[in-house]
Coordinates of C-alpha atoms and ligand atoms in Angstrom, one line a residue:
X1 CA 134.3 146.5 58.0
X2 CA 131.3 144.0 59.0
X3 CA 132.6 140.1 59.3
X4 CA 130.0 138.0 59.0
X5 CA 130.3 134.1 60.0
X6 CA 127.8 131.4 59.7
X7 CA 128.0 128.6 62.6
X8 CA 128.9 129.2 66.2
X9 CA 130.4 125.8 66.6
X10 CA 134.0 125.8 67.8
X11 CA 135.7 127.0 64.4
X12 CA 133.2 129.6 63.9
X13 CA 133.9 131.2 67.5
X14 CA 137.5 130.8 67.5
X15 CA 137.6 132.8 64.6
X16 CA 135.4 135.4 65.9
X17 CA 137.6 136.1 69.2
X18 CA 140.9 135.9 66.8
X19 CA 139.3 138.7 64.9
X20 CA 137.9 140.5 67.6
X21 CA 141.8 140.4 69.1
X22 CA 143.2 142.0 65.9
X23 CA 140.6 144.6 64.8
X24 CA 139.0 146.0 67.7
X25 CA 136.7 148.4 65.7
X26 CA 135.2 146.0 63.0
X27 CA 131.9 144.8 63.3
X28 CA 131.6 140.3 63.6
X29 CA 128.5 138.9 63.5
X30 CA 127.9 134.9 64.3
X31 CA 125.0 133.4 63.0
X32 CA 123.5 129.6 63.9
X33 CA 119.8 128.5 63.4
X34 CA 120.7 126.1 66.0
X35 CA 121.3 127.9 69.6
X36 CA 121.9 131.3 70.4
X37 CA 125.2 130.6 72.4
X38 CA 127.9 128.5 71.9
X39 CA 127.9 125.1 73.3
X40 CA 130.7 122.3 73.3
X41 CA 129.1 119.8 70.8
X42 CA 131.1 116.5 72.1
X43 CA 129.4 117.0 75.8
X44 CA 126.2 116.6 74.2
X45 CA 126.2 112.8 75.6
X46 CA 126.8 114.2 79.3
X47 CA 123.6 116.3 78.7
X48 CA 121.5 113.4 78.2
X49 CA 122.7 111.2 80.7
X50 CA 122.5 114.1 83.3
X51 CA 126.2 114.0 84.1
X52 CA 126.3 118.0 82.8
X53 CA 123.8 120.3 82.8
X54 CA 123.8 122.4 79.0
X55 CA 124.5 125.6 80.8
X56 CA 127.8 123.5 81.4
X57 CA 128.5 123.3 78.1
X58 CA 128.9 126.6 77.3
X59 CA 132.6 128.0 77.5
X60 CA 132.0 131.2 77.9
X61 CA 129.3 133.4 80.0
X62 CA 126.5 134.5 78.2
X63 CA 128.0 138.2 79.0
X64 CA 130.6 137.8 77.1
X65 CA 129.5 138.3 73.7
X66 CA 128.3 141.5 74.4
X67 CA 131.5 142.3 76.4
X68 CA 133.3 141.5 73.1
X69 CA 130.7 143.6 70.7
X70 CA 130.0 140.0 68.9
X71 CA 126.4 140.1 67.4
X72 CA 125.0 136.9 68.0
X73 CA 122.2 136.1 65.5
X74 CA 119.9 133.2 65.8
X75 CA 118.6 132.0 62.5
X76 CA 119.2 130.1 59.6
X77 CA 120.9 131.3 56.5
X78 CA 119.0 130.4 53.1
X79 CA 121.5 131.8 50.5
X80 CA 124.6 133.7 50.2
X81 CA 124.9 136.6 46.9
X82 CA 128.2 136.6 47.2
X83 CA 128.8 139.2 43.7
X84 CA 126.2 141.5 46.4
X85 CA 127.7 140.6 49.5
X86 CA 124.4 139.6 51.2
X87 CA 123.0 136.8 53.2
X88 CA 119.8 135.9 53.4
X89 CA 118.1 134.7 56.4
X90 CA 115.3 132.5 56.7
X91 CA 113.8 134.6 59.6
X92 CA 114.8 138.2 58.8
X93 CA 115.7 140.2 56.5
X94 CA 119.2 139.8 54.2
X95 CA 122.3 140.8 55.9
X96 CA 125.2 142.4 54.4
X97 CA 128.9 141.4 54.6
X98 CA 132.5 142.8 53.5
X99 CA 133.9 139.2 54.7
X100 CA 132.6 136.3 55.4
X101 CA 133.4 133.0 56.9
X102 CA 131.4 129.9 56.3
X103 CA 131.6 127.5 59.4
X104 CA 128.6 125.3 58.8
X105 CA 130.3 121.9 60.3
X106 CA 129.3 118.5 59.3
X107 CA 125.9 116.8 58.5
X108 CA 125.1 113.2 59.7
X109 CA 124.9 110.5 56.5
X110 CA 121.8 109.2 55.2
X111 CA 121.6 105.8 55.8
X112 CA 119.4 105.4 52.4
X113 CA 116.4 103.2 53.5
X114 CA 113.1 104.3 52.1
X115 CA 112.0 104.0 55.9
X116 CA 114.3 106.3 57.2
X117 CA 111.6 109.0 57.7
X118 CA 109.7 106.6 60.6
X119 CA 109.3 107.9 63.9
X120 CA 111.9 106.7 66.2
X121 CA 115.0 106.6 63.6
X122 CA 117.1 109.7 63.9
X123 CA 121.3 110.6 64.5
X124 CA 122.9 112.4 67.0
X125 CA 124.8 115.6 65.5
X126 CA 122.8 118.6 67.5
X127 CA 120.7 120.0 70.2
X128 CA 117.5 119.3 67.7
X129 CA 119.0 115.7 67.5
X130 CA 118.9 115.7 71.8
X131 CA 115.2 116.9 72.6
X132 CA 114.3 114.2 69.7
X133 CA 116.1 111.6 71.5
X134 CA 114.2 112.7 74.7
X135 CA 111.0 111.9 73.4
X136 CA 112.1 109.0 71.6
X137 CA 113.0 107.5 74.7
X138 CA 109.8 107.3 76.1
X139 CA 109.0 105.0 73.6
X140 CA 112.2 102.5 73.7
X141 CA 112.8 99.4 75.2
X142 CA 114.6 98.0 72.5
X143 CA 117.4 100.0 70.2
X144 CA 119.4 99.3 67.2
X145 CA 122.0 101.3 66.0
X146 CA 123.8 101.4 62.8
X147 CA 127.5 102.8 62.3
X148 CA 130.2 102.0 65.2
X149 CA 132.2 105.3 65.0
X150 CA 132.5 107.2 67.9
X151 CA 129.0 109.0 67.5
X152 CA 127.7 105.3 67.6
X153 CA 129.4 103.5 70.7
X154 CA 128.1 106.8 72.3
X155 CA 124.1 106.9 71.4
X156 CA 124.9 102.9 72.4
X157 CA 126.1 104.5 75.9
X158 CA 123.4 106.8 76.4
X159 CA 120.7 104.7 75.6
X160 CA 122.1 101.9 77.4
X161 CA 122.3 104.1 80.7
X162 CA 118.7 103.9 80.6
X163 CA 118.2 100.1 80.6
X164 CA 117.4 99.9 76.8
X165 CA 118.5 96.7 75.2
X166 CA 120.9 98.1 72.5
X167 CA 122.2 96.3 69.6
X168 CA 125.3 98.1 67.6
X169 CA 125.5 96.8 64.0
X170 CA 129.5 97.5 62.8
X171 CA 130.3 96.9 59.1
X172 CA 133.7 96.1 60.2
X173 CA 134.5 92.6 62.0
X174 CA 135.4 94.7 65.2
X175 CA 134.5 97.9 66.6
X176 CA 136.2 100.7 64.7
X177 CA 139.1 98.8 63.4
X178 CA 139.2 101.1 60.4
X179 CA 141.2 103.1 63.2
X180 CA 142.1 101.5 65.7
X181 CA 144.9 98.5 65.4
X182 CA 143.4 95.2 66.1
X183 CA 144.6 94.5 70.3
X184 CA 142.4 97.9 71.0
X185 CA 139.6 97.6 68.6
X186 CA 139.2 93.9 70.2
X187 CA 139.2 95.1 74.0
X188 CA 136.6 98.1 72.9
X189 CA 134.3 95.3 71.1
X190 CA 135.1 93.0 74.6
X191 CA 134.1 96.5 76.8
X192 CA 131.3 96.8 74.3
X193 CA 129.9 93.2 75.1
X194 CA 130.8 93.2 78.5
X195 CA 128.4 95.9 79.0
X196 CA 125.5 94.1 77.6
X197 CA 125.4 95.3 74.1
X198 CA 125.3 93.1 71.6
X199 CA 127.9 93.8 68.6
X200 CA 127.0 92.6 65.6
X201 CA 130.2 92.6 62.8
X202 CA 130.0 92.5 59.1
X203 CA 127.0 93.3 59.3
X204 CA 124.6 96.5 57.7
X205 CA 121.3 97.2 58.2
X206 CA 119.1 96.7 55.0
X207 CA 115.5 97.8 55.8
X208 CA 113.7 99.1 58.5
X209 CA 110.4 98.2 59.1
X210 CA 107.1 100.0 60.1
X211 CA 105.0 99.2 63.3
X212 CA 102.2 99.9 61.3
X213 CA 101.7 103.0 63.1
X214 CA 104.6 105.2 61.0
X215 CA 107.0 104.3 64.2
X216 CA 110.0 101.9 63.2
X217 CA 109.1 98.6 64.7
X218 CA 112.4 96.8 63.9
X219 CA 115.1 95.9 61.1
X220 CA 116.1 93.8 58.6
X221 CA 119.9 93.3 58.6
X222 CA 122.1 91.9 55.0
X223 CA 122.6 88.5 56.8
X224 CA 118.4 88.1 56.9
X225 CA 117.9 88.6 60.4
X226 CA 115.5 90.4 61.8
X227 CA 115.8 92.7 65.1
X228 CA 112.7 93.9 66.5
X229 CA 113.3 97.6 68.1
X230 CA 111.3 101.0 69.2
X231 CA 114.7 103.1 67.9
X232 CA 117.2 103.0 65.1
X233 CA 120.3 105.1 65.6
X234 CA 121.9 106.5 62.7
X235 CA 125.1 107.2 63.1
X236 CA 127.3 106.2 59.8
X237 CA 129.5 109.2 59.8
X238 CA 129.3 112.5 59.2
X239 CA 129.9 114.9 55.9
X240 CA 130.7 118.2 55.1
X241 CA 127.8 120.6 56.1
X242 CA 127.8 122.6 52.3
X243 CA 124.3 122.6 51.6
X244 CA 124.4 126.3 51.7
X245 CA 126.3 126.7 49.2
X246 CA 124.8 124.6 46.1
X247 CA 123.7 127.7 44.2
X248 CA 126.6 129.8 44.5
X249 CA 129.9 130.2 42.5
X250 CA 131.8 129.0 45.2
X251 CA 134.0 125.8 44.6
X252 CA 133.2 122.8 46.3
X253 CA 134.1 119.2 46.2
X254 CA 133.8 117.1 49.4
X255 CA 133.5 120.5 51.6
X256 CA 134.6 123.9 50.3
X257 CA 137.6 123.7 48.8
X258 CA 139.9 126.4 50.8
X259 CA 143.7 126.9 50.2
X260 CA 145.6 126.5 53.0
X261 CA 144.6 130.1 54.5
X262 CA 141.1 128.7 54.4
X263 CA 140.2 131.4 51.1
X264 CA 137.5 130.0 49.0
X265 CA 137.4 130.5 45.3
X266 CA 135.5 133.6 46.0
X267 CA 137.5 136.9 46.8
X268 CA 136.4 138.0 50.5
X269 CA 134.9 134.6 51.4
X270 CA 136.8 131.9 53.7
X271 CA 135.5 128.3 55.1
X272 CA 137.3 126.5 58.2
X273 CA 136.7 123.5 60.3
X274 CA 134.8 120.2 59.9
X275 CA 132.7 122.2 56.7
X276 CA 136.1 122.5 54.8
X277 CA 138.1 120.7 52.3
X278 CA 141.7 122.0 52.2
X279 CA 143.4 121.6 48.7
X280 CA 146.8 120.2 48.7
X281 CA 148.8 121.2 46.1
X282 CA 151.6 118.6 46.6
X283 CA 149.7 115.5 44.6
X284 CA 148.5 114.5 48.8
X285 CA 145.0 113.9 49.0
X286 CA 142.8 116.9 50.2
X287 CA 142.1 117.5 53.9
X288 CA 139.3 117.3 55.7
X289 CA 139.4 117.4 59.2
X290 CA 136.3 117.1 61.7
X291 CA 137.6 116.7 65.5
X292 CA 136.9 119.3 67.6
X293 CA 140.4 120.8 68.2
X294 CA 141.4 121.2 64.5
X295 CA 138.2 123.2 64.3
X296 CA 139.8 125.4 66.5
X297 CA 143.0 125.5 65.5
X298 CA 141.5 125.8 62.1
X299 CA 139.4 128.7 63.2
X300 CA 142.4 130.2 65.1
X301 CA 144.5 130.8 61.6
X302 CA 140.7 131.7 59.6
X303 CA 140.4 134.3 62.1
X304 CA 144.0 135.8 61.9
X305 CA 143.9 136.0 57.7
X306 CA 140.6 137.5 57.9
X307 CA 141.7 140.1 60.4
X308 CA 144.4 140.9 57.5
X309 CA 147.4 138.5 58.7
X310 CA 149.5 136.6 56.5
X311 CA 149.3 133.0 58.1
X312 CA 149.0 129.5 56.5
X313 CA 147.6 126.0 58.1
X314 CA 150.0 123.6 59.1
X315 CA 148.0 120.1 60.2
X316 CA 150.6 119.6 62.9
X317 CA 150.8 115.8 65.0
X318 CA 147.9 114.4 64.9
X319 CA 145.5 114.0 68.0
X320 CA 142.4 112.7 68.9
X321 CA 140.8 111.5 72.1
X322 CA 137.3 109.8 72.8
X323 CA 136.1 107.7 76.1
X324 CA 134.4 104.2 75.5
X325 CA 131.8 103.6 78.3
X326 CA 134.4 104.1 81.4
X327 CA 137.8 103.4 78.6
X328 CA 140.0 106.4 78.2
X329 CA 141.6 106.4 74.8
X330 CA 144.3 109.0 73.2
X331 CA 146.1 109.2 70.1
X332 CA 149.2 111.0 69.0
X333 CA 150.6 111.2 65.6
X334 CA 150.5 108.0 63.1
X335 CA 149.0 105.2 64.6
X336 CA 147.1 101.9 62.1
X337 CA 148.3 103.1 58.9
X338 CA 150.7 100.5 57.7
X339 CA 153.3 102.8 57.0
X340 CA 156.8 101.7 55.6
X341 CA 159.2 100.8 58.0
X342 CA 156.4 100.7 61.1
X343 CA 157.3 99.2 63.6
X344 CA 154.8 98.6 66.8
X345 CA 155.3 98.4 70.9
X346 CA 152.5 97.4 72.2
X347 CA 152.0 96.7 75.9
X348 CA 148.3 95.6 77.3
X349 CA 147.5 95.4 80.8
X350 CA 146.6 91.4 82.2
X351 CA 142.9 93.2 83.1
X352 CA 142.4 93.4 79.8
X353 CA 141.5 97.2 80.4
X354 CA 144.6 99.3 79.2
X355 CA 147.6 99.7 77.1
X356 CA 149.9 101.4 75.5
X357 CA 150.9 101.3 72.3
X358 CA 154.0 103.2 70.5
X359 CA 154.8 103.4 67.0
X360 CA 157.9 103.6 65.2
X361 CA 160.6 103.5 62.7
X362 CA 164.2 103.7 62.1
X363 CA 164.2 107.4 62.3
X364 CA 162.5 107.9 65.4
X365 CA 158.9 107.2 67.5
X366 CA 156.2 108.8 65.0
X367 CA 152.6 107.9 66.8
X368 CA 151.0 106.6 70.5
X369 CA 147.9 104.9 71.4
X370 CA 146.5 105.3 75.1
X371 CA 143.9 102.8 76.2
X372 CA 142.7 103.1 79.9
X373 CA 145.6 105.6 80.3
X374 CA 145.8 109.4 79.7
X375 CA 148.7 110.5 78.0
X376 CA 150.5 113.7 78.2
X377 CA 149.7 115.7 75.2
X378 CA 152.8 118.3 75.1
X379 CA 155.3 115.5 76.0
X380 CA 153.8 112.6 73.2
X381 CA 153.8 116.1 70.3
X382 CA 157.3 117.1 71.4
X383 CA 158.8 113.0 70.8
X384 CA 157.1 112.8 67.9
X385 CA 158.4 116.2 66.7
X386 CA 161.7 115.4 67.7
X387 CA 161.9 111.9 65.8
X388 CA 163.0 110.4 69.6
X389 CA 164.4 107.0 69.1
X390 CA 162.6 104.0 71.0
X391 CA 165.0 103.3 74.0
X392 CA 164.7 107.4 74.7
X393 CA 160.4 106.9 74.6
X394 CA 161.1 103.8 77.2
X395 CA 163.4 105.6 79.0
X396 CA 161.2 108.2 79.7
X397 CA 158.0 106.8 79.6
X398 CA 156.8 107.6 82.8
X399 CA 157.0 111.1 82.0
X400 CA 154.3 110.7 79.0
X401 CA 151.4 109.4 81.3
X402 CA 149.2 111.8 82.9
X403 CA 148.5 109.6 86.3
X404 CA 151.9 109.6 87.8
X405 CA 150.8 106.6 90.0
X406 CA 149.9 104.3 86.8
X407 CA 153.3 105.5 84.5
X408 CA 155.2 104.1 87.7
X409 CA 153.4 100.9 86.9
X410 CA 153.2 100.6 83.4
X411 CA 156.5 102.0 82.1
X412 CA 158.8 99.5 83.9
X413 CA 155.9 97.0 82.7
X414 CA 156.7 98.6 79.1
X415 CA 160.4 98.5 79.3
X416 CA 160.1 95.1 80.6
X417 CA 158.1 93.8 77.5
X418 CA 160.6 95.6 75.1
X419 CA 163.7 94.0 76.7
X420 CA 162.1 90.4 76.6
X421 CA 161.1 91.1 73.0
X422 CA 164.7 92.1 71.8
X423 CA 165.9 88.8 73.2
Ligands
FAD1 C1 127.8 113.8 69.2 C2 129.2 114.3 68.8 C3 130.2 114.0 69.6 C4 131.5 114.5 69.3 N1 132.6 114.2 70.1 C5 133.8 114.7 69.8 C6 134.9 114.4 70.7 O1 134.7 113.8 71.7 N2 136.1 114.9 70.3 C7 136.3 115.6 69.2 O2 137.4 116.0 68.9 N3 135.3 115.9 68.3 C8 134.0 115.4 68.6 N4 133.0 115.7 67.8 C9 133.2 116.4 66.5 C10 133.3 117.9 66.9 O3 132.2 118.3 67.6 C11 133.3 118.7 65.6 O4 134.5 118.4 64.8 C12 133.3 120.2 65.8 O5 132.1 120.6 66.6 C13 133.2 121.0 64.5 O6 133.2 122.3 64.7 P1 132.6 123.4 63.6 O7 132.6 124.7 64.3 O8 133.4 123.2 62.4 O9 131.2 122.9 63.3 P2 129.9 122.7 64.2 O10 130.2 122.4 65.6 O11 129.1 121.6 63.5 O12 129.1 124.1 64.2 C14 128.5 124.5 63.0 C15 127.3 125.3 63.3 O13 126.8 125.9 62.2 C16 125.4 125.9 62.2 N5 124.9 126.0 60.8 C17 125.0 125.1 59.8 N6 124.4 125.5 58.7 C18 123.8 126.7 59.0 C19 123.0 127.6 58.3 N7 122.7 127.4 57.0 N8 122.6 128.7 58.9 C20 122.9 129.0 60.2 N9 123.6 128.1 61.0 C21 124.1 127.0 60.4 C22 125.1 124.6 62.8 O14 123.8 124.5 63.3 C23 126.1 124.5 63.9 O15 125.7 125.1 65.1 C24 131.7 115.2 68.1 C25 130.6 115.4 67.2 C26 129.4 115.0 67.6 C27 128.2 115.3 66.7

């Protein structure tokens, strides 16, 4: 039996061990056109600013592939025959599968300006993406960047480190308050400013405009101002990485659609992690999930059903963390979403530089938000699991923050807040 699966990323290697666990015997094969090895795609930031070096970022010793008998191939794949079970490689010759998983990852968005092609515009998604940044550089003094996800605040970082004048154009009134409630998307956009950035809200960029030379030599924004700049960052989101698949049988609609044991529409063919659209069957929309750990818990469950297990997906709590510039941040379960019955507890530091924030209803605590504050991962999962009520949460809030020095500040600071508030 000969697994083959295209993308190293984190989904793509999970699966690979997984298999390699259950069927010692079978032949896996990981392919990526971008690096030979693994690397962890977040730390790509701590590269640049010289914080990690990019043998860091590999998890595992370049030994161990070989240890584990997984061929590591390094090229890109063109076109999948999936009725003749064959890849074809843009470097070598086809290669043949009995299974294959498709872990292709995300793509950055277009932006859509006819000028998007000039020197000195580009996104941040890969290792390419990094050494073109690195000669962009060179040529920078002044940077604007378009998109204020988390991609965006950290190009704004990075380029920032290096004494470029950055300017972050948001849609959004405040940084990334599609997200994040409206107390910690306003001390990010204060952090943001504080820095030296300017933030620019409601605002998008409409054109980009040519030195004369085929470098970008500045923009044109929808209010009619214009920003002169050496760099444009494009970083407006990310989409499912399916370009492989446009002429083959398999069904896609945002990603590849997958049931929820990650099988395509194609017998012997699977898809997992941020590449993948998993189709719900209970009238919820589909899910597409592109954080790193879901990749690998993702890749943990593609793994086990290729290696001939019966196991399904469950999303599980929810969890995502991310730093802005020095700013911690950590969220558990359902946090911004207006649900019915939400309540909110939100506590904020007189700095200006931390909070907590804990959501809940009638039945129980159902989400957290950690700014400035590292939470405890197992402890926030297990409340929200458990549906604890609010006074249990206060109670034992100390227990949920990682710094045992700060929970015995801020949770009798919480409690405090709480009390006064049900006066
Ligand atoms: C700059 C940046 C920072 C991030 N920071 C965080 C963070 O802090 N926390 C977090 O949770 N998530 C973060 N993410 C998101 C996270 O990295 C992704 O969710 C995760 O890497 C997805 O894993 P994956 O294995 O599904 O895909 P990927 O990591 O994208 O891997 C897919 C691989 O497939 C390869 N590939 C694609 N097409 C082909 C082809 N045709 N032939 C051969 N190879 C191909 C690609 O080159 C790539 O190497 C960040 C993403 C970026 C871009």
């Amino acid at each position: 039996m000969h697994v083959a699966i295209v993308g190293n990323g984190v989904t793509g290697v999970t699966a690979a061990t997984r298999i390699r666990q259950k069927q010692p015997t079978w032949k896996i094969s990981l392919i990526s056109g971008e690096s030979t090895h693994h690397y962890s795609r977040p730390a790509l930031m701590y590269i640049f600013m010289g914080h990690m070096m990019y043998r860091h970022t590999k998890p595992f010793e370049d030994a161990f592939w070989e240890e584990q008998r997984l061929e590591l191939i390094r090229d890109w794949v063109t076109g999948i025959d999936t009725p003749g079970k064959r890849l074809m490689l843009y470097k070598r010759q086809s290669l043949a599968y009995d299974r294959l998983l498709i872990a292709t990852g995300s793509k950055p968005n277009r932006i859509g300006c006819v000028a998007e092609h000039l020197a000195g515009v580009q996104g941040l998604y890969g290792l390419p993406d990094l050494q073109t940044l690195y000669e962009n550089v060179k040529h920078t003094r002044r940077a604007v960047i378009t998109g204020g996800g988390l991609i965006g605040i950290e190009l704004a970082e990075m380029l920032h480190g290096r004494g470029i004048e950055v300017t972050l154009l948001i849609k959004e009134s405040s940084y990334w308050n599609r997200i994040l409630p409206p107390e910690e998307s306003a001390m990010v956009s204060r952090i943001i400013e504080e820095q030296g950035i300017r933030l620019i809200g409601n605002t998008r960029l409409r054109e980009i405009l040519d030195n004369g030379s085929g470098r970008v030599g500045g923009v044109l924004t929808d209010a009619g101002e214009r920003i002169d700049c050496d760099f444009v960052g494009t970083t407006i989101g990310v989409s499912p990485n399916i370009d492989l698949l446009r002429n083959t049988s398999i069904e896609t609609g945002r990603g590849v659609l997958v049931d929820d044991s990650f099988r395509t529409s194609v017998t012997d063919v699977f898809a997992a992690g941020d590449c993948a659209e998993i189709v719900n069957r209970n009238g919820r929309p589909n899910l597409i999930q592109q954080v790193w750990y879901t990749g690998k818990l993702q890749g943990e469950v593609a793994g086990s059903v290729i290696a001939g297990e019966e196991r399904t997906y469950a999303p599980g709590i929810w969890y995502n963390s991310a730093k802005f510039f020095d700013l911690e941040y950590q969220v558990y379960g359902q946090v911004n979403l207006g649900l019915p019955g939400e309540k909110n507890l939100y506590w904020e530091h007189p700095g200006g530089r931390a909070s907590v924030r804990i959501v809940y209803t009638d039945e129980g605590v159902i989400g957290f938000n950690f700014m400035g504050a590292r939470g405890r991962h197992r402890i926030c999962e297990r409340w929200i699991v458990e549906q604890r009520p609010l006074s249990y949460v206060l109670e034992h809030l100390d227990q949920a923050e990682f710094d045992p020095e700060f929970a015995q500040r801020v949770a009798p600071a919480v409690r405090r807040m709480a009390k006064e508030q049900a006066a």
